[in-house]
């Protein structure tokens, strides 16, 4: 069973930066595509970013392109989401997710494992 734990959430002012991390258990992390999703109050969970198993390919939601960067360190079983130029509308619980497959996807239904989330709050 794969377990994912997010960390690094917190309160930041608009225009600031924050990096959230997700550490995974298991010995096959390097074979799994990883994604970040978020859910704001009153809204459905939405795709944010994804990275392939090797880190060679990435995909981003249009709303975060140019501001967020997803990366991974397979030696540490960790995926990161660097968030720059944060906006109040970025406020949400951010979830880490993992696939059994190697390839990245923005489709929530194709992810098999989920972390418990970390709160990111952006004030104006």
CSV table of N, CA, C and O in Angstrom, one decimal:
chain,number,residue,atom,x,y,z
A,1,UNK,N,0.9,-1.2,0.0
A,1,UNK,CA,0.0,0.0,0.0
A,1,UNK,C,0.9,1.2,0.0
A,1,UNK,O,1.8,1.4,0.8
A,2,UNK,N,0.6,2.1,-0.9
A,2,UNK,CA,1.4,3.4,-1.0
A,2,UNK,C,0.8,4.4,-0.2
A,2,UNK,O,-0.4,4.6,-0.2
A,3,UNK,N,1.6,5.1,0.6
A,3,UNK,CA,1.1,6.2,1.5
A,3,UNK,C,1.8,7.5,1.1
A,3,UNK,O,3.0,7.5,0.8
A,4,UNK,N,1.0,8.5,1.0
A,4,UNK,CA,1.5,9.8,0.6
A,4,UNK,C,1.3,10.9,1.7
A,4,UNK,O,0.2,10.9,2.2
A,5,UNK,N,2.3,11.7,2.0
A,5,UNK,CA,2.1,12.7,3.1
A,5,UNK,C,2.6,14.0,2.5
A,5,UNK,O,3.8,14.1,2.2
A,6,UNK,N,1.7,15.0,2.5
A,6,UNK,CA,2.1,16.3,2.1
A,6,UNK,C,2.6,17.2,3.3
A,6,UNK,O,2.2,16.9,4.4
A,7,UNK,N,3.4,18.1,3.0
A,7,UNK,CA,3.9,19.1,4.0
A,7,UNK,C,4.2,20.4,3.3
A,7,UNK,O,4.3,20.5,2.1
A,8,UNK,N,4.4,21.4,4.1
A,8,UNK,CA,4.9,22.7,3.6
A,8,UNK,C,3.8,23.7,3.4
A,8,UNK,O,4.1,24.9,3.0
A,9,UNK,N,2.5,23.4,3.6
A,9,UNK,CA,1.5,24.4,3.5
A,9,UNK,C,1.5,25.4,4.6
A,9,UNK,O,2.2,25.3,5.6
A,10,UNK,N,0.8,26.5,4.4
A,10,UNK,CA,0.8,27.6,5.3
A,10,UNK,C,0.1,28.8,4.8
A,10,UNK,O,-0.6,28.8,3.8
A,11,UNK,N,0.4,29.9,5.5
A,11,UNK,CA,-0.2,31.2,5.1
A,11,UNK,C,0.9,32.1,4.4
A,11,UNK,O,2.0,32.2,4.9
A,12,UNK,N,0.5,32.7,3.3
A,12,UNK,CA,1.4,33.5,2.6
A,12,UNK,C,0.6,34.7,2.0
A,12,UNK,O,-0.5,34.5,1.6
A,13,UNK,N,1.3,35.8,1.8
A,13,UNK,CA,0.7,37.0,1.2
A,13,UNK,C,0.7,36.9,-0.3
A,13,UNK,O,1.5,36.2,-0.9
A,14,UNK,N,-0.3,37.5,-0.9
A,14,UNK,CA,-0.4,37.5,-2.4
A,14,UNK,C,0.9,38.0,-3.0
A,14,UNK,O,1.5,39.0,-2.5
A,15,UNK,N,1.3,37.3,-4.0
A,15,UNK,CA,2.6,37.7,-4.7
A,15,UNK,C,3.8,36.9,-4.1
A,15,UNK,O,4.9,36.9,-4.7
A,16,UNK,N,3.6,36.2,-3.0
A,16,UNK,CA,4.6,35.5,-2.4
A,16,UNK,C,4.8,34.1,-2.9
A,16,UNK,O,4.1,33.7,-3.9
A,17,UNK,N,5.7,33.3,-2.3
A,17,UNK,CA,6.0,32.0,-2.8
A,17,UNK,C,5.9,31.0,-1.6
A,17,UNK,O,6.0,31.3,-0.5
A,18,UNK,N,5.6,29.7,-2.0
A,18,UNK,CA,5.6,28.6,-1.1
A,18,UNK,C,5.9,27.3,-1.8
A,18,UNK,O,5.6,27.2,-3.0
A,19,UNK,N,6.5,26.4,-1.1
A,19,UNK,CA,6.8,25.1,-1.7
A,19,UNK,C,6.2,24.0,-0.8
A,19,UNK,O,6.5,24.0,0.3
A,20,UNK,N,5.4,23.2,-1.4
A,20,UNK,CA,4.8,22.1,-0.7
A,20,UNK,C,5.5,20.8,-1.2
A,20,UNK,O,5.9,20.7,-2.4
A,21,UNK,N,5.6,19.8,-0.3
A,21,UNK,CA,6.2,18.6,-0.6
A,21,UNK,C,5.3,17.4,-0.4
A,21,UNK,O,4.4,17.5,0.4
A,22,UNK,N,5.6,16.3,-1.0
A,22,UNK,CA,4.9,15.1,-0.8
A,22,UNK,C,5.9,14.0,-0.8
A,22,UNK,O,6.7,13.8,-1.8
A,23,UNK,N,5.9,13.2,0.3
A,23,UNK,CA,6.8,12.1,0.4
A,23,UNK,C,6.0,10.8,0.4
A,23,UNK,O,5.0,10.7,1.1
A,24,UNK,N,6.5,9.9,-0.4
A,24,UNK,CA,5.8,8.6,-0.6
A,24,UNK,C,6.5,7.4,0.0
A,24,UNK,O,7.8,7.4,0.0
A,25,UNK,N,5.8,6.5,0.5
A,25,UNK,CA,6.3,5.2,0.9
A,25,UNK,C,6.4,4.3,-0.3
A,25,UNK,O,6.0,4.6,-1.4
A,26,UNK,N,7.1,3.2,0.0
A,26,UNK,CA,7.2,2.2,-1.1
A,26,UNK,C,8.5,2.2,-1.8
A,26,UNK,O,9.3,3.2,-1.8
A,27,UNK,N,8.8,1.2,-2.6
A,27,UNK,CA,10.1,1.1,-3.3
A,27,UNK,C,9.9,1.3,-4.8
A,27,UNK,O,10.9,1.2,-5.5
A,28,UNK,N,8.7,1.6,-5.3
A,28,UNK,CA,8.5,1.8,-6.7
A,28,UNK,C,8.1,3.2,-7.1
A,28,UNK,O,7.5,3.5,-8.1
A,29,UNK,N,8.5,4.2,-6.2
A,29,UNK,CA,8.1,5.6,-6.5
A,29,UNK,C,8.6,6.1,-7.8
A,29,UNK,O,8.0,6.8,-8.5
A,30,UNK,N,9.8,5.6,-8.2
A,30,UNK,CA,10.4,6.1,-9.5
A,30,UNK,C,9.7,5.6,-10.7
A,30,UNK,O,9.9,6.1,-11.8
A,31,UNK,N,8.7,4.7,-10.5
A,31,UNK,CA,8.0,4.1,-11.7
A,31,UNK,C,6.6,4.8,-11.7
A,31,UNK,O,5.8,4.4,-12.6
A,32,UNK,N,6.3,5.7,-10.9
A,32,UNK,CA,4.9,6.3,-10.8
A,32,UNK,C,4.9,7.7,-11.2
A,32,UNK,O,5.7,8.5,-10.8
A,33,UNK,N,4.0,8.0,-12.1
A,33,UNK,CA,3.7,9.4,-12.3
A,33,UNK,C,3.0,10.0,-11.1
A,33,UNK,O,2.2,9.4,-10.4
A,34,UNK,N,3.3,11.3,-10.9
A,34,UNK,CA,2.7,12.0,-9.7
A,34,UNK,C,2.0,13.3,-10.1
A,34,UNK,O,2.3,13.9,-11.1
A,35,UNK,N,1.0,13.6,-9.3
A,35,UNK,CA,0.3,14.8,-9.6
A,35,UNK,C,-0.1,15.6,-8.3
A,35,UNK,O,-0.1,15.1,-7.2
A,36,UNK,N,-0.4,16.9,-8.5
A,36,UNK,CA,-0.9,17.7,-7.5
A,36,UNK,C,-2.3,18.2,-7.9
A,36,UNK,O,-2.5,18.6,-9.1
A,37,UNK,N,-3.2,18.1,-7.0
A,37,UNK,CA,-4.6,18.6,-7.1
A,37,UNK,C,-4.9,19.5,-6.0
A,37,UNK,O,-4.2,19.5,-5.0
A,38,UNK,N,-5.9,20.3,-6.1
A,38,UNK,CA,-6.3,21.2,-5.1
A,38,UNK,C,-7.8,21.3,-5.0
A,38,UNK,O,-8.5,21.1,-6.0
A,39,UNK,N,-8.3,21.7,-3.8
A,39,UNK,CA,-9.8,21.8,-3.6
A,39,UNK,C,-10.0,23.0,-2.7
A,39,UNK,O,-9.6,23.0,-1.6
A,40,UNK,N,-10.6,24.0,-3.3
A,40,UNK,CA,-11.0,25.2,-2.6
A,40,UNK,C,-12.4,25.1,-2.0
A,40,UNK,O,-13.2,24.3,-2.4
A,41,UNK,N,-12.7,25.9,-1.0
A,41,UNK,CA,-14.0,25.8,-0.3
A,41,UNK,C,-15.1,26.1,-1.3
A,41,UNK,O,-15.0,27.0,-2.1
A,42,UNK,N,-16.1,25.2,-1.4
A,42,UNK,CA,-17.2,25.3,-2.2
A,42,UNK,C,-16.9,24.9,-3.7
A,42,UNK,O,-17.8,25.1,-4.5
A,43,UNK,N,-15.8,24.4,-4.0
A,43,UNK,CA,-15.4,24.0,-5.3
A,43,UNK,C,-15.0,22.5,-5.4
A,43,UNK,O,-14.6,22.0,-4.4
A,44,UNK,N,-15.1,22.0,-6.6
A,44,UNK,CA,-14.6,20.6,-6.8
A,44,UNK,C,-13.1,20.6,-6.8
A,44,UNK,O,-12.4,21.6,-7.1
A,45,UNK,N,-12.6,19.4,-6.5
A,45,UNK,CA,-11.1,19.2,-6.6
A,45,UNK,C,-10.7,19.4,-8.1
A,45,UNK,O,-11.4,18.8,-9.0
A,46,UNK,N,-9.6,20.1,-8.3
A,46,UNK,CA,-9.1,20.3,-9.7
A,46,UNK,C,-7.7,20.0,-9.8
A,46,UNK,O,-6.9,20.0,-8.9
A,47,UNK,N,-7.3,19.7,-11.1
A,47,UNK,CA,-5.9,19.3,-11.4
A,47,UNK,C,-5.1,20.6,-11.3
A,47,UNK,O,-5.5,21.7,-11.8
A,48,UNK,N,-3.9,20.4,-10.8
A,48,UNK,CA,-2.9,21.5,-10.8
A,48,UNK,C,-1.7,21.2,-11.7
A,48,UNK,O,-1.3,22.0,-12.5
A,49,UNK,N,-1.0,20.1,-11.4
A,49,UNK,CA,0.2,19.8,-12.1
A,49,UNK,C,0.5,18.3,-12.0
A,49,UNK,O,0.1,17.6,-11.1
A,50,UNK,N,1.3,17.8,-13.0
A,50,UNK,CA,1.7,16.4,-13.0
A,50,UNK,C,3.1,16.3,-13.5
A,50,UNK,O,3.5,17.1,-14.3
A,51,UNK,N,3.8,15.2,-13.1
A,51,UNK,CA,5.1,15.0,-13.6
A,51,UNK,C,5.2,13.5,-13.9
A,51,UNK,O,4.7,12.6,-13.1
A,52,UNK,N,6.0,13.1,-14.9
A,52,UNK,CA,6.2,11.7,-15.3
A,52,UNK,C,7.1,11.1,-14.3
A,52,UNK,O,7.7,11.7,-13.4
A,53,UNK,N,7.3,9.8,-14.4
A,53,UNK,CA,8.1,9.0,-13.5
A,53,UNK,C,9.5,9.5,-13.4
A,53,UNK,O,10.1,9.4,-12.3
A,54,UNK,N,10.1,9.9,-14.5
A,54,UNK,CA,11.5,10.3,-14.5
A,54,UNK,C,11.6,11.8,-14.3
A,54,UNK,O,12.8,12.2,-14.1
A,55,UNK,N,10.5,12.5,-14.3
A,55,UNK,CA,10.6,14.0,-14.2
A,55,UNK,C,10.8,14.7,-15.5
A,55,UNK,O,11.0,15.9,-15.5
A,56,UNK,N,10.9,13.9,-16.6
A,56,UNK,CA,11.2,14.5,-17.9
A,56,UNK,C,10.1,15.2,-18.5
A,56,UNK,O,10.3,16.0,-19.4
A,57,UNK,N,8.8,14.9,-18.1
A,57,UNK,CA,7.7,15.5,-18.7
A,57,UNK,C,6.8,16.1,-17.6
A,57,UNK,O,6.6,15.5,-16.6
A,58,UNK,N,6.2,17.3,-17.9
A,58,UNK,CA,5.3,17.9,-16.9
A,58,UNK,C,4.1,18.4,-17.6
A,58,UNK,O,4.1,18.7,-18.9
A,59,UNK,N,3.0,18.7,-16.9
A,59,UNK,CA,1.8,19.2,-17.4
A,59,UNK,C,1.2,20.1,-16.3
A,59,UNK,O,1.3,19.8,-15.1
A,60,UNK,N,0.6,21.2,-16.7
A,60,UNK,CA,0.0,22.2,-15.7
A,60,UNK,C,-1.4,22.6,-16.1
A,60,UNK,O,-1.7,22.7,-17.3
A,61,UNK,N,-2.2,22.9,-15.1
A,61,UNK,CA,-3.4,23.6,-15.4
A,61,UNK,C,-3.2,25.0,-15.9
A,61,UNK,O,-2.2,25.6,-15.6
A,62,UNK,N,-4.0,25.4,-16.8
A,62,UNK,CA,-3.8,26.7,-17.4
A,62,UNK,C,-3.7,27.8,-16.3
A,62,UNK,O,-3.0,28.8,-16.5
A,63,UNK,N,-4.5,27.7,-15.2
A,63,UNK,CA,-4.5,28.7,-14.2
A,63,UNK,C,-3.2,28.9,-13.5
A,63,UNK,O,-3.0,29.9,-12.8
A,64,UNK,N,-2.3,27.9,-13.6
A,64,UNK,CA,-1.0,28.0,-12.8
A,64,UNK,C,0.2,28.0,-13.7
A,64,UNK,O,1.3,28.1,-13.2
A,65,UNK,N,0.0,27.9,-15.0
A,65,UNK,CA,1.2,27.9,-15.9
A,65,UNK,C,2.0,29.2,-15.8
A,65,UNK,O,1.4,30.3,-15.7
A,66,UNK,N,3.3,29.0,-15.7
A,66,UNK,CA,4.1,30.2,-15.5
A,66,UNK,C,4.4,30.6,-14.1
A,66,UNK,O,5.2,31.4,-13.8
A,67,UNK,N,3.6,30.1,-13.2
A,67,UNK,CA,3.7,30.4,-11.8
A,67,UNK,C,4.1,29.2,-10.9
A,67,UNK,O,4.8,29.4,-9.9
A,68,UNK,N,3.6,28.0,-11.2
A,68,UNK,CA,3.9,26.8,-10.4
A,68,UNK,C,4.9,26.0,-11.2
A,68,UNK,O,4.9,25.9,-12.4
A,69,UNK,N,5.7,25.2,-10.4
A,69,UNK,CA,6.6,24.3,-11.0
A,69,UNK,C,6.6,23.0,-10.2
A,69,UNK,O,6.8,23.0,-9.0
A,70,UNK,N,6.4,21.9,-10.9
A,70,UNK,CA,6.4,20.6,-10.3
A,70,UNK,C,7.7,19.9,-10.6
A,70,UNK,O,8.2,20.0,-11.7
A,71,UNK,N,8.3,19.2,-9.6
A,71,UNK,CA,9.5,18.5,-9.8
A,71,UNK,C,9.5,17.3,-8.8
A,71,UNK,O,8.7,17.2,-7.9
A,72,UNK,N,10.5,16.4,-9.0
A,72,UNK,CA,10.6,15.3,-8.1
A,72,UNK,C,12.0,14.9,-7.9
A,72,UNK,O,12.9,15.1,-8.7
A,73,UNK,N,12.2,14.2,-6.8
A,73,UNK,CA,13.5,13.7,-6.4
A,73,UNK,C,13.3,12.2,-6.1
A,73,UNK,O,12.9,11.9,-5.0
A,74,UNK,N,13.5,11.3,-7.1
A,74,UNK,CA,13.2,9.9,-6.9
A,74,UNK,C,14.1,9.3,-5.8
A,74,UNK,O,13.6,8.3,-5.1
A,75,UNK,N,15.3,9.8,-5.6
A,75,UNK,CA,16.1,9.3,-4.5
A,75,UNK,C,15.5,9.5,-3.1
A,75,UNK,O,15.9,8.8,-2.2
A,76,UNK,N,14.7,10.5,-3.0
A,76,UNK,CA,14.1,10.9,-1.8
A,76,UNK,C,12.6,10.5,-1.7
A,76,UNK,O,12.0,10.8,-0.7
A,77,UNK,N,12.1,9.9,-2.7
A,77,UNK,CA,10.7,9.5,-2.8
A,77,UNK,C,9.8,10.8,-2.6
A,77,UNK,O,8.8,10.7,-1.9
A,78,UNK,N,10.2,11.9,-3.2
A,78,UNK,CA,9.5,13.1,-2.9
A,78,UNK,C,9.2,13.9,-4.2
A,78,UNK,O,10.0,13.9,-5.1
A,79,UNK,N,8.0,14.5,-4.2
A,79,UNK,CA,7.6,15.3,-5.3
A,79,UNK,C,7.3,16.7,-4.7
A,79,UNK,O,6.8,16.8,-3.6
A,80,UNK,N,7.7,17.8,-5.4
A,80,UNK,CA,7.5,19.1,-5.0
A,80,UNK,C,6.6,19.9,-5.9
A,80,UNK,O,6.5,19.7,-7.1
A,81,UNK,N,6.0,20.9,-5.3
A,81,UNK,CA,5.3,21.9,-6.0
A,81,UNK,C,5.7,23.3,-5.6
A,81,UNK,O,5.4,23.7,-4.5
A,82,UNK,N,6.5,24.0,-6.4
A,82,UNK,CA,6.9,25.3,-6.1
A,82,UNK,C,5.9,26.3,-6.6
A,82,UNK,O,5.6,26.3,-7.8
A,83,UNK,N,5.4,27.1,-5.8
A,83,UNK,CA,4.3,28.0,-6.1
A,83,UNK,C,4.8,29.5,-6.0
A,83,UNK,O,5.2,29.9,-4.9
A,84,UNK,N,4.9,30.2,-7.1
A,84,UNK,CA,5.3,31.6,-7.1
A,84,UNK,C,4.1,32.5,-7.5
A,84,UNK,O,3.2,32.0,-8.1
A,85,UNK,N,4.3,33.8,-7.2
A,85,UNK,CA,3.3,34.7,-7.6
A,85,UNK,C,1.9,34.3,-7.2
A,85,UNK,O,0.9,34.3,-7.9
A,86,UNK,N,1.8,33.9,-6.0
A,86,UNK,CA,0.5,33.3,-5.4
A,86,UNK,C,-0.6,34.4,-5.4
A,86,UNK,O,-0.3,35.6,-5.1
A,87,UNK,N,-1.8,33.9,-5.7
A,87,UNK,CA,-3.0,34.7,-5.7
A,87,UNK,C,-4.0,34.2,-4.6
A,87,UNK,O,-3.9,33.0,-4.3
A,88,UNK,N,-4.8,35.1,-4.2
A,88,UNK,CA,-5.9,34.6,-3.2
A,88,UNK,C,-6.7,33.4,-3.7
A,88,UNK,O,-7.0,32.5,-3.0
A,89,UNK,N,-6.9,33.4,-5.0
A,89,UNK,CA,-7.7,32.3,-5.6
A,89,UNK,C,-6.9,30.9,-5.6
A,89,UNK,O,-7.5,29.9,-6.0
A,90,UNK,N,-5.6,31.0,-5.3
A,90,UNK,CA,-4.9,29.7,-5.1
A,90,UNK,C,-5.1,29.1,-3.7
A,90,UNK,O,-4.7,27.9,-3.5
A,91,UNK,N,-5.8,29.7,-2.9
A,91,UNK,CA,-6.1,29.2,-1.6
A,91,UNK,C,-6.9,27.9,-1.7
A,91,UNK,O,-8.0,27.9,-2.4
A,92,UNK,N,-6.4,26.8,-1.1
A,92,UNK,CA,-7.1,25.5,-1.2
A,92,UNK,C,-6.3,24.5,-0.4
A,92,UNK,O,-5.2,24.8,0.1
A,93,UNK,N,-6.9,23.4,-0.3
A,93,UNK,CA,-6.2,22.2,0.3
A,93,UNK,C,-5.5,21.6,-0.9
A,93,UNK,O,-6.2,21.2,-1.9
A,94,UNK,N,-4.2,21.4,-0.8
A,94,UNK,CA,-3.4,20.8,-1.9
A,94,UNK,C,-3.2,19.3,-1.6
A,94,UNK,O,-2.7,19.0,-0.6
A,95,UNK,N,-3.5,18.5,-2.6
A,95,UNK,CA,-3.4,17.0,-2.5
A,95,UNK,C,-2.3,16.5,-3.4
A,95,UNK,O,-2.3,16.9,-4.6
A,96,UNK,N,-1.6,15.6,-2.9
A,96,UNK,CA,-0.6,14.8,-3.7
A,96,UNK,C,-1.3,13.5,-4.1
A,96,UNK,O,-2.0,12.9,-3.4
A,97,UNK,N,-1.0,13.1,-5.4
A,97,UNK,CA,-1.6,11.8,-5.9
A,97,UNK,C,-0.5,11.1,-6.7
A,97,UNK,O,0.3,11.7,-7.3
A,98,UNK,N,-0.7,9.8,-6.7
A,98,UNK,CA,0.2,8.9,-7.4
A,98,UNK,C,-0.5,7.9,-8.3
A,98,UNK,O,-1.6,7.5,-8.0
A,99,UNK,N,0.0,7.6,-9.4
A,99,UNK,CA,-0.5,6.6,-10.4
A,99,UNK,C,0.3,5.3,-10.3
A,99,UNK,O,1.5,5.4,-9.9
A,100,UNK,N,-0.3,4.2,-10.7
A,100,UNK,CA,0.5,3.0,-10.9
A,100,UNK,C,1.2,3.0,-12.2
A,100,UNK,O,2.2,2.4,-12.3
A,101,UNK,N,0.7,3.8,-13.1
A,101,UNK,CA,1.3,4.0,-14.4
A,101,UNK,C,2.5,5.0,-14.4
A,101,UNK,O,2.6,5.8,-13.5
A,102,UNK,N,3.3,4.9,-15.4
A,102,UNK,CA,4.5,5.7,-15.6
A,102,UNK,C,4.2,7.1,-16.1
A,102,UNK,O,4.9,8.1,-15.9
A,103,UNK,N,3.0,7.3,-16.8
A,103,UNK,CA,2.8,8.5,-17.6
A,103,UNK,C,1.9,9.5,-16.9
A,103,UNK,O,1.0,9.1,-16.2
A,104,UNK,N,2.2,10.7,-17.1
A,104,UNK,CA,1.5,11.8,-16.4
A,104,UNK,C,0.1,12.0,-17.0
A,104,UNK,O,-0.1,11.7,-18.2
A,105,UNK,N,-0.8,12.4,-16.2
A,105,UNK,CA,-2.2,12.7,-16.6
A,105,UNK,C,-2.8,13.7,-15.7
A,105,UNK,O,-2.4,13.8,-14.5
A,106,UNK,N,-3.7,14.5,-16.2
A,106,UNK,CA,-4.4,15.4,-15.4
A,106,UNK,C,-5.8,14.9,-15.0
A,106,UNK,O,-6.6,15.7,-14.4
A,107,UNK,N,-6.1,13.7,-15.4
A,107,UNK,CA,-7.4,13.1,-15.1
A,107,UNK,C,-7.4,12.5,-13.7
A,107,UNK,O,-6.7,11.5,-13.4
A,108,UNK,N,-8.2,13.1,-12.8
A,108,UNK,CA,-8.2,12.7,-11.4
A,108,UNK,C,-8.6,11.2,-11.2
A,108,UNK,O,-8.0,10.5,-10.4
A,109,UNK,N,-9.4,10.7,-12.1
A,109,UNK,CA,-9.9,9.3,-12.0
A,109,UNK,C,-8.8,8.3,-12.2
A,109,UNK,O,-8.9,7.1,-11.9
A,110,UNK,N,-7.7,8.7,-12.9
A,110,UNK,CA,-6.6,7.8,-13.2
A,110,UNK,C,-5.5,7.7,-12.1
A,110,UNK,O,-4.6,7.0,-12.3
A,111,UNK,N,-5.7,8.4,-11.1
A,111,UNK,CA,-4.8,8.3,-9.9
A,111,UNK,C,-5.3,7.3,-8.9
A,111,UNK,O,-6.5,7.3,-8.6
A,112,UNK,N,-4.3,6.6,-8.4
A,112,UNK,CA,-4.7,5.4,-7.5
A,112,UNK,C,-4.5,5.7,-6.0
A,112,UNK,O,-5.1,5.1,-5.2
A,113,UNK,N,-3.6,6.6,-5.7
A,113,UNK,CA,-3.2,6.9,-4.3
A,113,UNK,C,-3.3,8.4,-4.0
A,113,UNK,O,-2.9,9.2,-4.9
A,114,UNK,N,-3.7,8.7,-2.8
A,114,UNK,CA,-3.9,10.1,-2.5
A,114,UNK,C,-3.4,10.4,-1.1
A,114,UNK,O,-3.5,9.6,-0.2
A,115,UNK,N,-2.8,11.6,-0.9
A,115,UNK,CA,-2.4,12.0,0.4
A,115,UNK,C,-3.6,12.7,1.1
A,115,UNK,O,-4.7,12.9,0.5
A,116,UNK,N,-3.4,13.1,2.3
A,116,UNK,CA,-4.4,13.7,3.1
A,116,UNK,C,-4.6,15.2,2.9
A,116,UNK,O,-5.5,15.8,3.4
A,117,UNK,N,-3.6,15.9,2.2
A,117,UNK,CA,-3.7,17.3,1.9
A,117,UNK,C,-3.0,18.2,2.8
A,117,UNK,O,-2.8,17.8,4.0
A,118,UNK,N,-2.6,19.3,2.3
A,118,UNK,CA,-2.0,20.4,3.1
A,118,UNK,C,-2.7,21.7,2.7
A,118,UNK,O,-2.9,22.0,1.6
A,119,UNK,N,-3.0,22.5,3.7
A,119,UNK,CA,-3.7,23.8,3.5
A,119,UNK,C,-2.7,24.9,3.0
A,119,UNK,O,-1.7,25.1,3.7
A,120,UNK,N,-3.1,25.6,2.0
A,120,UNK,CA,-2.4,26.7,1.5
A,120,UNK,C,-3.4,27.9,1.5
A,120,UNK,O,-4.4,27.8,0.8
A,121,UNK,N,-3.0,28.9,2.2
A,121,UNK,CA,-3.9,30.1,2.3
A,121,UNK,C,-3.1,31.3,1.8
A,121,UNK,O,-2.0,31.6,2.3
A,122,UNK,N,-3.7,32.0,0.9
A,122,UNK,CA,-3.0,33.2,0.3
A,122,UNK,C,-3.9,34.4,0.7
A,122,UNK,O,-5.1,34.5,0.3
A,123,UNK,N,-3.3,35.4,1.4
A,123,UNK,CA,-4.0,36.6,1.8
A,123,UNK,C,-3.7,37.7,0.9
A,123,UNK,O,-2.7,37.8,0.3
A,124,UNK,N,-4.7,38.6,0.8
A,124,UNK,CA,-4.5,39.8,0.0
A,124,UNK,C,-4.1,41.0,0.8
A,124,UNK,O,-4.1,41.0,2.0
